[in-house]
Coordinates of C-alpha atoms in Angstrom, one line a residue:
M1 CA -49.7 65.3 -121.9
A2 CA -48.0 67.8 -123.8
Q3 CA -46.8 67.1 -126.9
F4 CA -45.1 69.9 -128.1
N5 CA -42.7 70.2 -131.3
L6 CA -41.0 73.0 -133.3
G7 CA -41.4 73.7 -136.7
D8 CA -39.0 72.6 -139.5
K9 CA -37.7 75.9 -139.9
A10 CA -36.3 76.3 -136.7
L11 CA -35.5 72.5 -136.3
S12 CA -33.3 73.3 -139.7
A13 CA -32.2 75.9 -137.7
G14 CA -31.0 74.4 -134.8
Y15 CA -32.8 74.7 -132.0
R16 CA -34.1 72.5 -129.1
L17 CA -36.8 72.2 -127.6
T18 CA -38.1 70.9 -123.9
G19 CA -41.3 70.5 -123.1
F20 CA -43.5 70.4 -120.0
D21 CA -47.2 69.7 -118.5
T22 CA -46.7 72.0 -115.3
I23 CA -43.9 74.3 -114.2
G24 CA -42.8 76.9 -112.0
S25 CA -41.8 79.1 -114.6
T26 CA -40.1 78.6 -118.0
N27 CA -38.1 81.6 -117.9
S28 CA -36.6 80.3 -114.4
E29 CA -36.1 77.0 -116.3
A30 CA -34.3 78.7 -118.8
L31 CA -32.0 81.2 -116.8
A32 CA -31.0 77.9 -115.2
A33 CA -30.2 76.2 -118.1
A34 CA -28.1 79.1 -118.9
A35 CA -26.6 79.4 -115.3
A36 CA -25.4 75.5 -116.6
G37 CA -23.4 76.2 -119.2
D38 CA -26.3 75.7 -122.1
F39 CA -24.9 77.2 -125.3
G40 CA -28.4 78.7 -126.4
G41 CA -30.7 78.2 -128.9
H42 CA -32.8 76.0 -126.3
W43 CA -37.2 76.4 -126.5
F44 CA -38.8 75.7 -123.1
A45 CA -42.4 75.2 -123.1
S46 CA -45.4 74.7 -121.1
L47 CA -49.3 73.8 -120.7
H48 CA -48.8 75.3 -117.2
Q49 CA -47.1 77.8 -115.1
S50 CA -47.5 77.7 -110.9
A51 CA -44.8 81.1 -110.9
G52 CA -45.5 82.6 -113.9
R53 CA -44.4 86.1 -113.9
G54 CA -44.2 89.2 -116.2
R55 CA -43.0 92.8 -116.9
R56 CA -41.7 94.9 -113.5
G57 CA -42.3 91.9 -110.7
R58 CA -46.1 91.5 -112.2
E59 CA -47.6 87.8 -111.9
W60 CA -48.3 86.0 -115.0
F61 CA -51.1 84.3 -115.1
N62 CA -51.3 80.8 -117.2
P63 CA -54.2 78.7 -116.7
S64 CA -54.0 75.1 -118.1
G65 CA -53.8 74.6 -121.6
N66 CA -52.1 78.2 -122.7
L67 CA -48.7 78.4 -124.1
A68 CA -45.9 79.6 -121.5
A69 CA -43.0 79.5 -123.8
S70 CA -39.4 80.5 -123.2
L71 CA -36.3 80.7 -125.8
L72 CA -32.6 80.9 -124.3
I73 CA -30.4 82.4 -126.8
I74 CA -27.0 83.9 -126.5
P75 CA -26.7 86.9 -129.0
D76 CA -23.5 88.4 -130.3
A77 CA -24.3 91.4 -130.1
E78 CA -24.7 95.2 -128.1
P79 CA -26.3 95.6 -125.1
G80 CA -28.4 98.5 -126.8
Q81 CA -28.9 95.9 -129.4
I82 CA -29.8 93.0 -127.4
A83 CA -32.4 95.5 -125.8
T84 CA -34.6 95.4 -129.0
L85 CA -35.0 91.7 -129.0
G86 CA -38.3 92.1 -127.4
F87 CA -39.8 93.5 -130.9
V88 CA -38.0 90.2 -132.7
A89 CA -40.3 88.5 -130.4
G90 CA -43.3 90.7 -131.1
V91 CA -42.6 90.7 -134.8
A92 CA -42.3 86.9 -134.5
I93 CA -45.5 86.1 -132.6
A94 CA -47.3 88.6 -135.0
S95 CA -46.2 86.2 -137.8
A96 CA -47.0 82.9 -136.0
L97 CA -50.5 84.2 -135.7
D98 CA -50.8 85.7 -139.1
G99 CA -49.9 82.3 -140.4
I100 CA -52.1 79.8 -137.9
L101 CA -55.4 82.5 -137.9
P102 CA -58.0 83.7 -140.8
Q103 CA -56.4 86.5 -143.2
G104 CA -56.8 89.9 -141.9
V105 CA -57.1 89.3 -138.5
V106 CA -53.6 90.1 -138.1
K107 CA -52.3 93.7 -138.3
T108 CA -49.9 93.7 -140.7
E109 CA -50.1 96.8 -142.6
S110 CA -49.2 100.4 -141.1
H111 CA -52.1 102.3 -142.6
S112 CA -54.9 99.8 -141.6
E113 CA -57.0 101.6 -138.8
N114 CA -58.8 98.7 -137.7
F115 CA -56.1 97.8 -134.8
G116 CA -58.9 97.8 -132.2
E117 CA -60.7 94.6 -134.0
Q118 CA -57.6 93.1 -135.2
V119 CA -54.9 91.2 -133.4
A120 CA -52.2 93.9 -132.8
L121 CA -48.7 94.8 -131.6
K122 CA -48.9 96.9 -128.0
W123 CA -45.6 98.9 -126.9
P124 CA -43.1 97.9 -125.5
N125 CA -44.2 94.4 -125.2
D126 CA -47.7 93.1 -125.3
V127 CA -49.9 91.5 -128.0
L128 CA -53.5 92.9 -128.0
A129 CA -56.8 91.2 -129.7
G130 CA -59.6 93.3 -129.6
G131 CA -57.8 95.8 -127.5
S132 CA -57.3 93.4 -124.6
K133 CA -54.1 91.7 -124.1
L134 CA -53.7 88.0 -125.7
C135 CA -49.6 87.9 -125.0
G136 CA -47.6 88.9 -122.5
I137 CA -43.2 89.5 -123.5
L138 CA -40.9 89.2 -120.9
L139 CA -36.5 89.3 -121.3
E140 CA -34.6 88.3 -119.2
A141 CA -30.7 88.2 -118.8
C142 CA -27.9 86.5 -116.9
K143 CA -24.3 85.8 -117.7
T144 CA -22.9 82.2 -118.8
P145 CA -20.5 80.3 -116.6
S146 CA -17.9 81.8 -119.6
G147 CA -19.2 85.0 -119.1
Q148 CA -21.0 85.6 -122.1
T149 CA -24.8 87.5 -121.9
A150 CA -27.4 85.1 -122.2
V151 CA -30.6 85.9 -123.0
V152 CA -34.4 84.2 -122.5
V153 CA -36.9 85.6 -124.1
G154 CA -40.6 84.7 -122.6
C155 CA -43.9 84.4 -124.3
G156 CA -47.2 83.7 -122.3
V157 CA -50.1 83.7 -125.5
N158 CA -53.7 83.4 -123.8
V159 CA -54.6 79.8 -126.1
V160 CA -57.7 78.6 -124.3
A161 CA -58.3 80.9 -121.3
A162 CA -57.9 84.4 -120.6
P163 CA -56.6 85.2 -117.1
Q164 CA -59.3 86.7 -114.8
G165 CA -58.9 88.9 -111.6
V166 CA -56.2 91.2 -113.5
P167 CA -56.8 95.0 -113.9
Y168 CA -56.8 95.3 -117.6
A169 CA -58.9 93.9 -120.3
T170 CA -57.6 90.0 -121.2
A171 CA -58.4 87.4 -124.3
S172 CA -57.7 84.1 -125.6
L173 CA -57.8 82.7 -129.4
A174 CA -60.6 80.3 -128.3
G175 CA -62.5 83.7 -126.6
L176 CA -62.5 84.7 -130.0
G177 CA -63.6 81.9 -131.7
Y178 CA -60.6 80.6 -132.6
V179 CA -59.6 76.7 -131.5
R180 CA -56.0 75.9 -131.7
S181 CA -53.9 74.4 -129.4
A182 CA -50.7 75.4 -127.1
E183 CA -48.8 72.7 -129.7
D184 CA -50.2 74.2 -132.6
V185 CA -48.8 77.9 -131.1
L186 CA -45.3 77.2 -130.2
A187 CA -44.7 75.3 -133.6
A188 CA -45.7 78.1 -135.3
L189 CA -43.7 80.7 -133.1
S190 CA -40.5 78.7 -133.0
D191 CA -40.3 79.1 -137.1
A192 CA -41.5 82.7 -137.3
W193 CA -38.8 83.5 -134.7
A194 CA -36.4 81.7 -136.6
G195 CA -37.2 83.9 -139.4
A196 CA -37.3 87.1 -137.3
F197 CA -34.3 86.5 -135.6
A198 CA -32.7 86.0 -138.8
I199 CA -33.4 89.6 -140.0
W200 CA -32.0 90.9 -136.5
D201 CA -28.9 89.8 -137.5
D202 CA -27.2 90.1 -133.7
G203 CA -28.4 93.5 -134.0
R204 CA -27.6 94.6 -137.6
G205 CA -30.9 94.1 -138.6
T206 CA -32.6 96.3 -136.0
A207 CA -34.3 98.5 -138.2
A208 CA -35.5 96.1 -140.7
V209 CA -37.0 94.4 -137.6
L210 CA -38.6 98.1 -135.8
E211 CA -40.5 98.7 -139.5
K212 CA -42.5 95.1 -139.6
W213 CA -42.9 95.7 -135.8
R214 CA -44.5 99.4 -136.4
Q215 CA -46.5 97.5 -139.6
S216 CA -48.1 95.6 -137.1
A217 CA -48.2 97.8 -134.0
A218 CA -51.6 99.2 -132.8
G219 CA -52.6 102.9 -131.8
I220 CA -49.9 104.6 -134.3
G221 CA -51.2 108.1 -135.4
G222 CA -54.0 108.0 -132.5
P223 CA -53.9 109.4 -129.1
I224 CA -52.5 107.1 -126.0
T225 CA -52.2 108.0 -122.9
V226 CA -48.6 107.0 -120.9
Q227 CA -48.2 106.1 -117.0
Q228 CA -44.8 106.6 -116.4
D229 CA -43.2 107.1 -113.3
G230 CA -46.6 108.4 -111.5
A231 CA -47.1 110.9 -113.8
V232 CA -49.0 110.8 -116.8
R233 CA -48.7 112.0 -120.6
R234 CA -51.5 112.6 -123.0
G235 CA -50.7 113.0 -126.1
I236 CA -50.4 111.3 -130.3
F237 CA -48.0 108.5 -130.4
E238 CA -46.1 109.2 -133.3
T239 CA -44.1 106.5 -134.0
I240 CA -40.6 104.4 -132.2
D241 CA -37.2 105.7 -132.9
S242 CA -34.1 103.4 -134.1
T243 CA -33.9 102.1 -130.7
G244 CA -37.5 101.3 -130.1
R245 CA -38.1 104.1 -127.5
L246 CA -41.9 105.5 -128.1
I247 CA -41.9 108.9 -129.7
M248 CA -45.2 110.9 -128.9
R249 CA -46.5 114.4 -129.2
D250 CA -47.9 116.3 -126.2
D251 CA -51.1 118.5 -126.7
D252 CA -48.5 121.8 -126.5
G253 CA -47.0 120.4 -129.4
A254 CA -44.0 119.2 -128.1
R255 CA -41.6 115.5 -129.0
I256 CA -41.4 113.3 -126.1
T257 CA -39.5 109.9 -126.1
I258 CA -40.8 107.7 -124.0
T259 CA -38.5 104.7 -122.7
A260 CA -40.4 102.8 -120.3
G261 CA -43.7 103.1 -119.7
D262 CA -47.7 101.8 -119.3
V263 CA -49.6 102.8 -122.8
H264 CA -53.3 103.3 -122.8
F265 CA -55.1 104.3 -126.2
G266 CA -57.6 106.5 -126.3
A267 CA -57.8 110.5 -125.2
T268 CA -59.6 110.0 -122.2
A269 CA -57.5 106.5 -121.4
S270 CA -57.6 105.0 -117.9
A271 CA -53.5 105.4 -116.5
R272 CA -54.1 102.1 -114.9
S273 CA -51.5 99.3 -115.3

């Protein structure tokens, strides 16, 4: 039986929690709550999902014992700022893992060059461990009965097992030698989110959040390949800009702004999705 609890900071900030052993999708549950008039600040967490989903409609595999968690919020922010909530989630996940894993496992300094051996954030919405996918983030939105924009921030963390049969390398905390429970991760994540969301401050603190994201980011300053609408671009990952777009410089020296795409590291990186 799942025994999820929120951290003390999250409880003090007024967040609520509904936990499950298994569910179709925590994101779907949160969206349904928003449509029914839930006022937000509500976590939905499960040890297993039977119908999880990822970015661009892809399936998200959730073996039992991993963490599927979705937070329903109703931010008072402009649409352009709402889009940066994925970076808030990335910062929160990095902070949460930094708090429950040994020191140095999570990349926390922008000048660190060993991201391939660390837990690091991958643009736009993944978390890597040893270069393999440890966690995914999915934002979805809907309207509340009163016409407000509700946002669901979904986080899937491979705690006890890494999904198999997917077209990318995967990792789990257990596979890396860290014995933690989904309940441990949620408690840490709920507190870390409360802190990161307070910094974001309905979009007014976006710059501070993006700077924290850069400090834990994988690959800045190194070669990347971006697959975008069937085209493949290669160059150097320079930074992310003030709105979270990826900035790369191609082999001809041109500076290119990327708003969406699949990123792979290394000069000869595969362009598989």
